[in-house]
Coordinates of C-alpha atoms and ligand atoms in Angstrom, one line a residue:
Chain A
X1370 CA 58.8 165.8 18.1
X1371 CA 60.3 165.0 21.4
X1372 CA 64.1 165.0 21.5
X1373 CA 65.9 163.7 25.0
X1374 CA 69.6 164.8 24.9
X1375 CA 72.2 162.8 27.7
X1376 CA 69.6 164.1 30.1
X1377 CA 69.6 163.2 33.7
X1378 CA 67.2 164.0 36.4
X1379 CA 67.7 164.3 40.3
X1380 CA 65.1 165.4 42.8
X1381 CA 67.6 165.8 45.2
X1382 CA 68.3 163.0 46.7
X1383 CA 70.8 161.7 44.3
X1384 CA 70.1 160.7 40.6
X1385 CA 67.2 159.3 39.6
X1386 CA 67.5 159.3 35.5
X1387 CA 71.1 159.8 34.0
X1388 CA 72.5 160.0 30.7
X1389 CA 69.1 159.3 28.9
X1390 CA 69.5 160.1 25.1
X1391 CA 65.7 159.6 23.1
X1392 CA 64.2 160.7 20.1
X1393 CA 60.2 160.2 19.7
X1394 CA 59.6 160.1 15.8
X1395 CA 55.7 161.1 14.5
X1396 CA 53.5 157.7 14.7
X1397 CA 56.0 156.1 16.6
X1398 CA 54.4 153.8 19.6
X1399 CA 57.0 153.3 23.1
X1400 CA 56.5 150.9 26.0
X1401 CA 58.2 152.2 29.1
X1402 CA 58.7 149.9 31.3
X1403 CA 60.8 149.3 34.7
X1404 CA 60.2 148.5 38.6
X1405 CA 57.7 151.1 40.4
X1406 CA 60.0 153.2 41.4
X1407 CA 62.2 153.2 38.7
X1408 CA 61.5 156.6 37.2
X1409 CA 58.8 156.2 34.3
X1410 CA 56.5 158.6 35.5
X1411 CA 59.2 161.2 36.3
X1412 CA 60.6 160.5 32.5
X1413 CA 57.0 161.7 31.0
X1414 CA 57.3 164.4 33.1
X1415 CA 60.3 165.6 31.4
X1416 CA 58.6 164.8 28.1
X1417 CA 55.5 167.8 29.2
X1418 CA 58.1 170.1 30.6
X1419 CA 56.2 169.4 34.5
X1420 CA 60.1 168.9 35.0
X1421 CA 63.1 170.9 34.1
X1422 CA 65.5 167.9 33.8
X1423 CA 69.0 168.5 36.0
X1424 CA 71.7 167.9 33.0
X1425 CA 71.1 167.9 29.5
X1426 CA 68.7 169.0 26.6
X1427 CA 65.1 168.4 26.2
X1428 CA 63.4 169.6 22.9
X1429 CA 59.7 169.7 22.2
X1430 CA 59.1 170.2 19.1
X1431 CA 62.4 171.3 18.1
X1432 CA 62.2 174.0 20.8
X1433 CA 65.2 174.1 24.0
X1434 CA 62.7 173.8 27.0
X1435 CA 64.9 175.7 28.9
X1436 CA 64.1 178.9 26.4
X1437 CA 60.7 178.5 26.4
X1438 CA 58.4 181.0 28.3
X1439 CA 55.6 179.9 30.8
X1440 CA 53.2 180.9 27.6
X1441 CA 55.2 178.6 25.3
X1442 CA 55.2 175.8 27.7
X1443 CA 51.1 176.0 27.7
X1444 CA 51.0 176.1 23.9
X1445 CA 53.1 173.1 23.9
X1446 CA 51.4 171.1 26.4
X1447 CA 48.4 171.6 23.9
X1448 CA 49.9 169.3 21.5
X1449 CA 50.9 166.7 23.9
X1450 CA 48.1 164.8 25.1
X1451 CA 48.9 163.2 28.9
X1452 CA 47.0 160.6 30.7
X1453 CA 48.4 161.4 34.4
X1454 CA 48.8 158.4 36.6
X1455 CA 45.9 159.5 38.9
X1456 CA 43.9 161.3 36.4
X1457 CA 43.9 164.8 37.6
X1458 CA 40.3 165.5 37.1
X1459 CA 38.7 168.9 38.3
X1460 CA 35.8 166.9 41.4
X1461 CA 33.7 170.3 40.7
X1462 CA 32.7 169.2 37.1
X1463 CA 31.2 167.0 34.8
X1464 CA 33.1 164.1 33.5
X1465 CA 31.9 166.3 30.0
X1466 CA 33.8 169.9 31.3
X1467 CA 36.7 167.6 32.3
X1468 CA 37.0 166.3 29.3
X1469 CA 36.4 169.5 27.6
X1470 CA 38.9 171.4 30.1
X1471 CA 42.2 171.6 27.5
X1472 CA 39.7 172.9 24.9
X1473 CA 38.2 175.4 27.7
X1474 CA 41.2 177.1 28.7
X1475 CA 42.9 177.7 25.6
X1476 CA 40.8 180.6 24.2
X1477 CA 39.5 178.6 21.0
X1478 CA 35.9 179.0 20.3
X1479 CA 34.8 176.1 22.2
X1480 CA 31.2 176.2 20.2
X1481 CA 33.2 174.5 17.4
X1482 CA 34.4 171.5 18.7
X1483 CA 31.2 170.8 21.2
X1484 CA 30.4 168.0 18.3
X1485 CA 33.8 166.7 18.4
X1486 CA 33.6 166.6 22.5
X1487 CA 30.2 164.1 22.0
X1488 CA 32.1 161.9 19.4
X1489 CA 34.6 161.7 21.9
X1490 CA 32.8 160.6 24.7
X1491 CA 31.3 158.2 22.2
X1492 CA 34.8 156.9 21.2
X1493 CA 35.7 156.2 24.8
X1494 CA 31.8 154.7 26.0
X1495 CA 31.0 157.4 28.1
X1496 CA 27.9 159.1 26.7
X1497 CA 26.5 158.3 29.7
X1498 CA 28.2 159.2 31.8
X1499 CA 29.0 162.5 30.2
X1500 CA 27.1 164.4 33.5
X1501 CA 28.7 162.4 36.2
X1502 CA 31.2 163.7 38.5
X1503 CA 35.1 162.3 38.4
X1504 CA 34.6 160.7 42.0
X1505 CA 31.6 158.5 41.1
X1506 CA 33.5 156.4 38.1
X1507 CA 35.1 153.2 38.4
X1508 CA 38.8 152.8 37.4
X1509 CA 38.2 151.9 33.9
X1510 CA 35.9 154.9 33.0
X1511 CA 38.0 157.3 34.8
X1512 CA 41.2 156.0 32.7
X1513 CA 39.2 156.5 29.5
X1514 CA 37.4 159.9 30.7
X1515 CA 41.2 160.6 31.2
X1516 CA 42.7 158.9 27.4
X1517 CA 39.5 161.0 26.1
X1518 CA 40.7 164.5 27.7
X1519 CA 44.2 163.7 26.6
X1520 CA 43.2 163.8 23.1
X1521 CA 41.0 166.7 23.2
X1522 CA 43.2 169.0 21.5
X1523 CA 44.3 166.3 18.9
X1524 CA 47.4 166.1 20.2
X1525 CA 50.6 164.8 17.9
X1526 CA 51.6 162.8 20.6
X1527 CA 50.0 161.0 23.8
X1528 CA 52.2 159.9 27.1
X1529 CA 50.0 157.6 28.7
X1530 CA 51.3 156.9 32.3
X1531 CA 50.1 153.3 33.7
X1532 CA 46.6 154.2 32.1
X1533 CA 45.9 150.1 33.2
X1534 CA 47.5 150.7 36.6
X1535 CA 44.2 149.6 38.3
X1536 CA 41.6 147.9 35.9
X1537 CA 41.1 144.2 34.8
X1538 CA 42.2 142.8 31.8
X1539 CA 39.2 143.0 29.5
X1540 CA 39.3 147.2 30.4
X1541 CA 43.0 147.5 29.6
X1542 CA 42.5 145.4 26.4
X1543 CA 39.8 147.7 25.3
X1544 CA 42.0 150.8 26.4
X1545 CA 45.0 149.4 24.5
X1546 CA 42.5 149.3 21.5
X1547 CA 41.8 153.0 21.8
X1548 CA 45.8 153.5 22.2
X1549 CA 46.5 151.8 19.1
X1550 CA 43.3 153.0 16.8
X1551 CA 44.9 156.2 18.0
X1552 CA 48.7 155.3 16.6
X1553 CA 46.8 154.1 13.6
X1554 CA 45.7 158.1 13.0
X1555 CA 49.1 158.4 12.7
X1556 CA 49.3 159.8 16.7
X1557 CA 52.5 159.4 18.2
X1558 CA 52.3 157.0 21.8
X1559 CA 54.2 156.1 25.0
X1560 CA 52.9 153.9 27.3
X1561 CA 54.5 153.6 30.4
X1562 CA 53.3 150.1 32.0
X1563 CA 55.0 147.9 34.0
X1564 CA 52.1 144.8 32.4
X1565 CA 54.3 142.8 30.2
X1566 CA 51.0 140.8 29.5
X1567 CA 50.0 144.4 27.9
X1568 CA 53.1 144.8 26.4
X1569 CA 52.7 141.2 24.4
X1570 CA 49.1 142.1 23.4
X1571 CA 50.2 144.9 21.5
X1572 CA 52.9 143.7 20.1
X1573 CA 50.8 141.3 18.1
X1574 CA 49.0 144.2 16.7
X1575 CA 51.5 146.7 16.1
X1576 CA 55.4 147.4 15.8
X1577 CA 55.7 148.9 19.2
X1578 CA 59.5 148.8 20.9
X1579 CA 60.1 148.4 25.0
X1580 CA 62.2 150.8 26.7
X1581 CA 63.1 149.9 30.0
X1582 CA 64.9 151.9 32.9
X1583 CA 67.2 149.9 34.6
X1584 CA 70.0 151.2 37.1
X1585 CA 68.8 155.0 35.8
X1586 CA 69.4 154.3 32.3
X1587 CA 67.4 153.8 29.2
X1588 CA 67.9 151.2 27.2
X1589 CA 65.7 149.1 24.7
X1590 CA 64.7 145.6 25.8
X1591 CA 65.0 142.7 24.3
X1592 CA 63.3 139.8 22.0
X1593 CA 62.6 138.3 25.2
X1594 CA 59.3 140.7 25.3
Chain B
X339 CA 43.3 195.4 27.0
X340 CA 43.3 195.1 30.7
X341 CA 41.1 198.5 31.1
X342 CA 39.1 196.7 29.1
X343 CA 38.7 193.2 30.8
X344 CA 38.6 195.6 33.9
X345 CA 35.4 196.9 32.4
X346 CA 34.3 193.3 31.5
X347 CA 34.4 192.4 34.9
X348 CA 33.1 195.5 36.1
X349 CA 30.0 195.6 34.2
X350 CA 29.3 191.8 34.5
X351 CA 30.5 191.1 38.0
X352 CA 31.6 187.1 38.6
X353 CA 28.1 186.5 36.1
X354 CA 30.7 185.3 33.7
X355 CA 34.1 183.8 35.8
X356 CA 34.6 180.9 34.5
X357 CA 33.5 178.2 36.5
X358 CA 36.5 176.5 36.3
X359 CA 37.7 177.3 39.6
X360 CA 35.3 176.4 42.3
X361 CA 33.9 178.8 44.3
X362 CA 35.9 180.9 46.3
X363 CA 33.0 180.6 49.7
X364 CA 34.2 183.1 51.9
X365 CA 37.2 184.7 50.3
X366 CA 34.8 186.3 48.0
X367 CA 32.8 187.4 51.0
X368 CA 35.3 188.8 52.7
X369 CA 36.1 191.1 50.3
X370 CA 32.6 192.1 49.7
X371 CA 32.4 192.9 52.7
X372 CA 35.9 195.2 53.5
X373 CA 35.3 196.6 50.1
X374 CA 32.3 197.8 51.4
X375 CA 33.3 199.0 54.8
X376 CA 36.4 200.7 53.8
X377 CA 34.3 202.4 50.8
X378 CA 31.6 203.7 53.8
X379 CA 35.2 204.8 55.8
X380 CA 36.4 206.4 52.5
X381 CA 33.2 208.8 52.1
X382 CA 33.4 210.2 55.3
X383 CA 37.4 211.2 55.3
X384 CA 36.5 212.5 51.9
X385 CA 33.4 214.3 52.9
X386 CA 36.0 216.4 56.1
X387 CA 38.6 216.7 53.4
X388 CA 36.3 218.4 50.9
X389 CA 34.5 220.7 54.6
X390 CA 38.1 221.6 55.4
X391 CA 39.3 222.0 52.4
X392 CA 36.6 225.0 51.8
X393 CA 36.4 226.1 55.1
X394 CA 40.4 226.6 54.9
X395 CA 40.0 228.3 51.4
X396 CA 37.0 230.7 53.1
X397 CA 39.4 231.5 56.2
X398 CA 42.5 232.1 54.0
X399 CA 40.6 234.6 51.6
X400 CA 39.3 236.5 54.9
X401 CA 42.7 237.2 56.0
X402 CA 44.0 238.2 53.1
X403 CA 42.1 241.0 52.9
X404 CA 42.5 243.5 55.5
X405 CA 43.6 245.2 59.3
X406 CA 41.5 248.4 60.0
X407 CA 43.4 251.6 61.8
X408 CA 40.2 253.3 64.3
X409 CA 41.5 256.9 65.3
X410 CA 39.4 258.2 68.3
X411 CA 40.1 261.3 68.6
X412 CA 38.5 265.2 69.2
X413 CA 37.3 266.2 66.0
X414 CA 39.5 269.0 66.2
X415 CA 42.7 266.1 66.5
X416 CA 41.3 264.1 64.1
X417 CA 42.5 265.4 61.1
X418 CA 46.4 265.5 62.0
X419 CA 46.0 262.3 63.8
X420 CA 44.5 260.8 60.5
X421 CA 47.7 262.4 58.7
X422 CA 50.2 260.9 61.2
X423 CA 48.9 257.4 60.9
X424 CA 49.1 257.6 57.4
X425 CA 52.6 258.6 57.4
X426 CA 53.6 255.7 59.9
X427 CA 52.0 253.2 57.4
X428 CA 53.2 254.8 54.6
X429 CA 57.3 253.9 55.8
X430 CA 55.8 250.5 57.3
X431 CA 57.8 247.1 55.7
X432 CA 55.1 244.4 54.7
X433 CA 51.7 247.7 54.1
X434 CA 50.4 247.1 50.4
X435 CA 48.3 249.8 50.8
X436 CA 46.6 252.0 53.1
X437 CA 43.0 253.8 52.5
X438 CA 40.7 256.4 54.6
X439 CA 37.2 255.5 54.3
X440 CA 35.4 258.4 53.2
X441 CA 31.9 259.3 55.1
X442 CA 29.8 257.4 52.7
X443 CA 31.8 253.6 52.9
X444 CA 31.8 254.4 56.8
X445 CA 28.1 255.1 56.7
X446 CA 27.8 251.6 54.7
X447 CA 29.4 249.6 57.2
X448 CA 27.3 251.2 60.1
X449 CA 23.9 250.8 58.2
X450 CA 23.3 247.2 59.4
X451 CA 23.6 248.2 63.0
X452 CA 21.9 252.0 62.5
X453 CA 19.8 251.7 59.7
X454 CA 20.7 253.6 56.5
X455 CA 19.0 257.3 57.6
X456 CA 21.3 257.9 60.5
X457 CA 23.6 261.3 60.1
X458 CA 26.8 259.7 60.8
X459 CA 28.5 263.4 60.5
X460 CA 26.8 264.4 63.2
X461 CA 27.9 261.4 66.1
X462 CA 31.7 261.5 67.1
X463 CA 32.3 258.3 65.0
X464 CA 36.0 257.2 64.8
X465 CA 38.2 257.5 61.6
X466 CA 38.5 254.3 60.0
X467 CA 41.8 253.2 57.9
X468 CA 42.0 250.1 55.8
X469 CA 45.1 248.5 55.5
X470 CA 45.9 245.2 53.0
X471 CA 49.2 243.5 53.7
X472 CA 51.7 242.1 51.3
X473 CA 52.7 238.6 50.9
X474 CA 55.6 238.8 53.7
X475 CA 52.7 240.7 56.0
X476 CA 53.9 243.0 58.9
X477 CA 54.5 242.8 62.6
X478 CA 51.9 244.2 64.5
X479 CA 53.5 245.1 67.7
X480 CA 55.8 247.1 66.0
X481 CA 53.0 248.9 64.4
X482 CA 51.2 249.4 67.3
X483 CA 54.1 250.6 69.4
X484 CA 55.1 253.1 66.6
X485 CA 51.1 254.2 66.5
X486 CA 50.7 254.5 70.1
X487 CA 53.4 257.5 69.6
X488 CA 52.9 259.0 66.4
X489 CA 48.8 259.0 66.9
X490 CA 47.6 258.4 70.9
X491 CA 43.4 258.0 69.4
X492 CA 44.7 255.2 66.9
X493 CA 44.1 251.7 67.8
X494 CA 45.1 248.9 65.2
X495 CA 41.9 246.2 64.8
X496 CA 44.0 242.8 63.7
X497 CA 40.8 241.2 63.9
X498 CA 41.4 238.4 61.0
X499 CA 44.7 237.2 62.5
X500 CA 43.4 235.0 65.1
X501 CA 41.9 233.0 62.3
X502 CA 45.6 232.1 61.2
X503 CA 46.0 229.1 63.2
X504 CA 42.9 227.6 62.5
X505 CA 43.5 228.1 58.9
X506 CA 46.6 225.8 59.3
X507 CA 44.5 223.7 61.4
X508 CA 41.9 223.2 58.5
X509 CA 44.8 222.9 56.4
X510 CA 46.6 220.2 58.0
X511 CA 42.9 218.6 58.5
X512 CA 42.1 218.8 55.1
X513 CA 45.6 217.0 54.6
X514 CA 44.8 214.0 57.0
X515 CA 41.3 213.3 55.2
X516 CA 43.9 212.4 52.3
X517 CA 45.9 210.8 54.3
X518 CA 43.2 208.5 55.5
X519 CA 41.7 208.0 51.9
X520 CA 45.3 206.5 50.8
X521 CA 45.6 204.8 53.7
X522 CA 41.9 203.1 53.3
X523 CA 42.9 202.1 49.3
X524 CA 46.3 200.6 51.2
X525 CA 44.3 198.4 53.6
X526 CA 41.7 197.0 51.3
X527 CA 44.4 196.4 48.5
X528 CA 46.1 194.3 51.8
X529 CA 42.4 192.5 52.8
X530 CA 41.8 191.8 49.2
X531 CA 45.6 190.3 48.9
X532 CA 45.1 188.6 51.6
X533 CA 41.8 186.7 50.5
X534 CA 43.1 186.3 46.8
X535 CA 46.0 184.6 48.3
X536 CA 43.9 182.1 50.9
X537 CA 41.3 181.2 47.6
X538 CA 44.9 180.3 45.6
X539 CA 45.9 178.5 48.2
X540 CA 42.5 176.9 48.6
X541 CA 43.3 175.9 44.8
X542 CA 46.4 174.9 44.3
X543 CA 45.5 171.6 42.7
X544 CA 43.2 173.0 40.5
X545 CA 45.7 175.7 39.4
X546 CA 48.7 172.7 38.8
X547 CA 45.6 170.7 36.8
X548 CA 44.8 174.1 34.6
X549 CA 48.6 174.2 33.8
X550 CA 48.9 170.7 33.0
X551 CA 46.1 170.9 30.4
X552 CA 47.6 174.0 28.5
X553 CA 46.0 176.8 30.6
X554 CA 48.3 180.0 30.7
X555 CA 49.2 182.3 33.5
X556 CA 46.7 184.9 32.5
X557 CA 43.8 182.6 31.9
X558 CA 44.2 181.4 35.1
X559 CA 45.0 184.3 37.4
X560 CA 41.7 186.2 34.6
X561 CA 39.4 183.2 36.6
X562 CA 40.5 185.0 40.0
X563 CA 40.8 188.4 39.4
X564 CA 37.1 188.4 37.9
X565 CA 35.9 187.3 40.9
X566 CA 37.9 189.4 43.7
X567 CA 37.2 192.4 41.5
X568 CA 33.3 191.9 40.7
X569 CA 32.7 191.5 44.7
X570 CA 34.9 194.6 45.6
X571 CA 33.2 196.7 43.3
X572 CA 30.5 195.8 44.5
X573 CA 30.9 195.8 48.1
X574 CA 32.8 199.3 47.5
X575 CA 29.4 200.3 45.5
X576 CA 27.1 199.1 48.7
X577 CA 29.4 201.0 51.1
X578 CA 29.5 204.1 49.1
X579 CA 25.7 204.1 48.7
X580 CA 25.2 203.7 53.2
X581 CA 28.6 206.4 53.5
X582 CA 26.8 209.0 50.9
X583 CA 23.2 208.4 52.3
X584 CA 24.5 209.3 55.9
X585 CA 26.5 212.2 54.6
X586 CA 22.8 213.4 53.4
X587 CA 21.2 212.7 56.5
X588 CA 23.7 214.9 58.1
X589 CA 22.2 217.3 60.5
X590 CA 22.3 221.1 59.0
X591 CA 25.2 223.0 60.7
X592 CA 24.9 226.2 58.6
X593 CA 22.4 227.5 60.4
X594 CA 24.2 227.0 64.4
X595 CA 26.7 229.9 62.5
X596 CA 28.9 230.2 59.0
X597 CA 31.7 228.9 61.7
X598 CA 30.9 225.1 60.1
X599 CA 30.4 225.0 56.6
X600 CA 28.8 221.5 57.1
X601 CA 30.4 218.1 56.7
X602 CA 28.5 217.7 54.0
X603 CA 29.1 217.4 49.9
X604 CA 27.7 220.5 48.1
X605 CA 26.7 220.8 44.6
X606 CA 29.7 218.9 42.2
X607 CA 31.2 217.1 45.5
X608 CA 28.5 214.6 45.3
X609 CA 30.3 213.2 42.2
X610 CA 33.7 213.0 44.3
X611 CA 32.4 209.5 46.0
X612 CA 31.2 208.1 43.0
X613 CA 34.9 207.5 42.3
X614 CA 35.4 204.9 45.2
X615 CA 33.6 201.7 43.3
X616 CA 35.7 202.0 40.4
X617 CA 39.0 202.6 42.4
X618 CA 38.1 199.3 44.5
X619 CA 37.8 197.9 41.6
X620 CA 40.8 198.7 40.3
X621 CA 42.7 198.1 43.5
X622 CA 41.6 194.5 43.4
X623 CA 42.1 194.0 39.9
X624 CA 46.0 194.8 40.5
X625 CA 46.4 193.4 44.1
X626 CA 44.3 189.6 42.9
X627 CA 46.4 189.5 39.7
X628 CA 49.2 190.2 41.6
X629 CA 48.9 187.6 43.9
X630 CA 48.2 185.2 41.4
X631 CA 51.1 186.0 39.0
X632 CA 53.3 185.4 42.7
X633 CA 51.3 182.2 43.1
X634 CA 51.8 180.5 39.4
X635 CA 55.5 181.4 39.4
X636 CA 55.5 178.3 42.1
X637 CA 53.6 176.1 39.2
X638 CA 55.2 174.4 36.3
Ligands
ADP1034 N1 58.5 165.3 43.6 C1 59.3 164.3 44.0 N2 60.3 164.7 45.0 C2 61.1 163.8 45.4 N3 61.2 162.5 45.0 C3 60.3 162.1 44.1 C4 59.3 163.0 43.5 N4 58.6 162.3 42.6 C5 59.1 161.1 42.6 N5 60.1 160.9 43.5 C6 60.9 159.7 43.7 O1 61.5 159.4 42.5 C7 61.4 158.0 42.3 C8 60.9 157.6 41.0 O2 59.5 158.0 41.0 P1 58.6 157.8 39.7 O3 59.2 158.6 38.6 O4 57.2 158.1 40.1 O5 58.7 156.2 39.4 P2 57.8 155.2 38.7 O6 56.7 156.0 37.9 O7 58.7 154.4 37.8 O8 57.1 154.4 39.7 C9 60.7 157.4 43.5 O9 61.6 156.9 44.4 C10 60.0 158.6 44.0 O10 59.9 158.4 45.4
MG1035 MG1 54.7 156.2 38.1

């Protein structure tokens, strides 16, 4: 669904990704990990065309980015669900129109899915807070407000970018738990973490494999996680 | 398809933007407001190009009528002088035509001044001869100079051709009313730019957020335009309303002498103005989707 092909990356300053050659098969589940800094978030970024990579071929969905329109590359982002590193909510609304916000923007009727936006909130424990506004959550609801907006559009495939960068163990746990019942629908998922303790928990649940980034390349880690 | 979201938004003002921008504060005022002083501006240049416009079209038909030839001469004179002048105009370059008024037409013209029952045989009344020019007109101090010879008695009366310069004035008047109308639609397309540009700026992380989700260009630049346009049609409305009301109020001129033919708007006119709300509207329709297609070419 997404295809990497030798594909490198440089903001400018010198490379930052290089040579990076990845195919992300349907119900397939990733670990990224790697030092902060290393590059993960600017990988996913190349995985929701936010980034034209410098060198190389990315395909979503069998589709050369680089021939895609602007329109194409909204249509696209509709199947890839993305839980930002720092959210990206809209302050102005409800945790609910946040969540909603994919569905609201893409010209469906949004009167058929306003069931499906409650079970949502269900699935992630946020009923109620369903009114409340992004700023007044704790780290652990905004994450899941965030995993729940991600799957709005039933995505094929979710890139979830450190969603346990700031929450205690129990919460990441119970987001992992949402990550995997998600796999288990047969959802495509890349975590990008740098939590090995996250990393082992899943891997006694599921057959996830470890990508690492180490001196700007990809490469898959070891039995030693 | 775009006349008819323009219509949408038009009809149902910023009722329905979607409220997944935030609101705009004073970029939307703003152009309420220009929209509706440049529509109060736009009333009264078209209010002096429409006056002009007739006033020029009353002056022009005056002189293209006629010159009058006024023999004075003995009775005795008058018919050979009457004959002469004829002949003179007759070989003139740039004479259509040249008539004698017979007694009854000269009585006509008098009657306003004489009454109607006055024997105009009997006073020693001068000949009168109407002359129409042709399109290239001719030079009347050659004619006079060839008169003055041929007929001593015959004077020519160009009384229409001092109107000739203020027909190009009115002309030319009528032409900077226009002038000014373009230029007003020029300005508030730049004022409404301007604020459509400040409320993208305002926004720029909600625009990168709408993209992020799956939002396309349209959808996002449709959440600005709605707004920019709504307000300016109905500033432009407001303004038109205040510009046409003091056009009414307008002190009568007719009556200080058919000179002015009033600032005003007469009979159909009135409609003319109705045209500025829809043209704001469509000014900032083009000139907000504009900036906003320019703004989300900066936005993966
Ligand atoms: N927009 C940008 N412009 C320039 N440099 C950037 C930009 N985004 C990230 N970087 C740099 O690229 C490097 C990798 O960033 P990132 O992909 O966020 O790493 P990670 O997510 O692994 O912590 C960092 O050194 C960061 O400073
Ligand atoms: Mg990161």
């Amino acid at each position: 669904m997404i295809d990497l092909d030798k594909v490198a990356h440089d903001y400018g300053g010198g490379a930052l990704l290089s040579d990076i050659t990845l195919r992300l098969e349907p119900g397939s589940f990733h670990f990224l990990t790697g030092p902060s800094g290393a590059g993960k978030t600017t990988f996913l970024k190349l995985c929701y065309a936010e980034l034209v990579p410098t060198a190389g071929t990315v395909r979503l969905f069998g589709r050369d980015l680089r021939e895609m329109r602007r329109d194409d590359v909204a249509n696209t982002r509709r199947r890839i669900g993305v839980v930002h590193q720092d959210c990206q909510f809209l302050d102005h609304l409800t945790i609910a129109e946040n969540v909603a916000l994919p569905l609201a923007v893409s010209d469906r009727d949004p009167g058929a899915q306003a069931d499906n936006l409650s079970e949502l909130l269900d699935w992630v424990g946020l009923s109620a807070q369903a009114r409340a506004r992004p700023p007044e959550l704790s780290g652990g609801e905004r994450q899941r407000a965030a995993l729940a907006r991600a799957v709005m559009m039933d995505p094929e495939i979710v890139l979830a970018d450190e969603p346990t960068g700031n929450v205690d163990w129990e919460m990441s746990l119970r987001l992992l738990q949402l990550l995997v019942e998600l796999n288990r629908m047969g959802k495509s998922i890349v975590i990008a973490t740098h939590d090995l303790n996250l990393i082992r928990a899943a891997k006694a649940q599921i057959a996830a494999r470890v990508l690492r980034i180490k001196d700007r390349h990809l490469q898959l880690a070891g039995a030693d996680l | 398809m775009r006349l008819l979201s323009l219509l949408r938004v038009i009809v149902m003002g910023e009722r329905n933007a979607s409220r997944v921008v935030p609101p705009t504060g004073f970029t939307v005022g703003l152009t309420l407001f220009s929209a509706a002083a440049m529509a109060f501006l736009a009333v009264f240049a078209l209010a002096l190009s429409l006056a002009t416009g007739r006033l020029a079209d009353r002056w022009a038909d005056a002189l293209a009528r006629t010159a009058t030839v006024r023999i004075s001469a003995p009775p005795g004179q008058m018919q050979a002088q009457t004959d002469a002048v004829m002949a003179v105009l007759a070989t003139t370059p740039g004479i259509a035509d040249a008539r004698v008024l017979d007694e009854a037409e000269q009585r006509a013209l008098l009657a306003p001044w004489l009454g109607p029952d006055v024997p105009v045989g009997d006073l020693p009344l001068p000949q009168l001869i109407e002359i129409t020019e042709d399109a290239q007109g001719y030079d009347p101090e050659n004619l006079r100079l060839r008169l003055s010879a041929e007929a001593p008695g015959a004077v020519l009366d160009d009384h229409t051709r001092w109107r000739r310069p203020l027909v190009r004035a009115a002309d030319r008047l009528r032409l900077l009313g226009v002038v000014s109308i373009a230029l007003i639609g020029l300005t508030t397309a730049a004022m409404i730019t301007l604020s459509a540009n400040a409320a993208l700026a305002a926004n720029a992380r909600v625009i990168r957020v709408l993209r992020l989700v799956g939002a396309r260009d349209s959808y996002i630049a449709r959440a600005f335009v709605r707004r920019f346009t709504g307000r300016a049609f109905q500033g432009a409305a407001a303004g038109t309303f205040l510009g046409m009301a003091g056009v009414a109020l307008l002190p009568e001129a007719d009556s200080a002498g058919s000179f002015l033919t009033g600032l005003g708007f007469q009979g159909a006119g009135w409609l003319w103005p109705l045209l500025i709300p829809p043209l704001a509207a469509i000014v900032a329709f083009w000139a907000t989707r504009a900036a906003a297609f320019r703004t989300l070419r900066g936005v993966t």
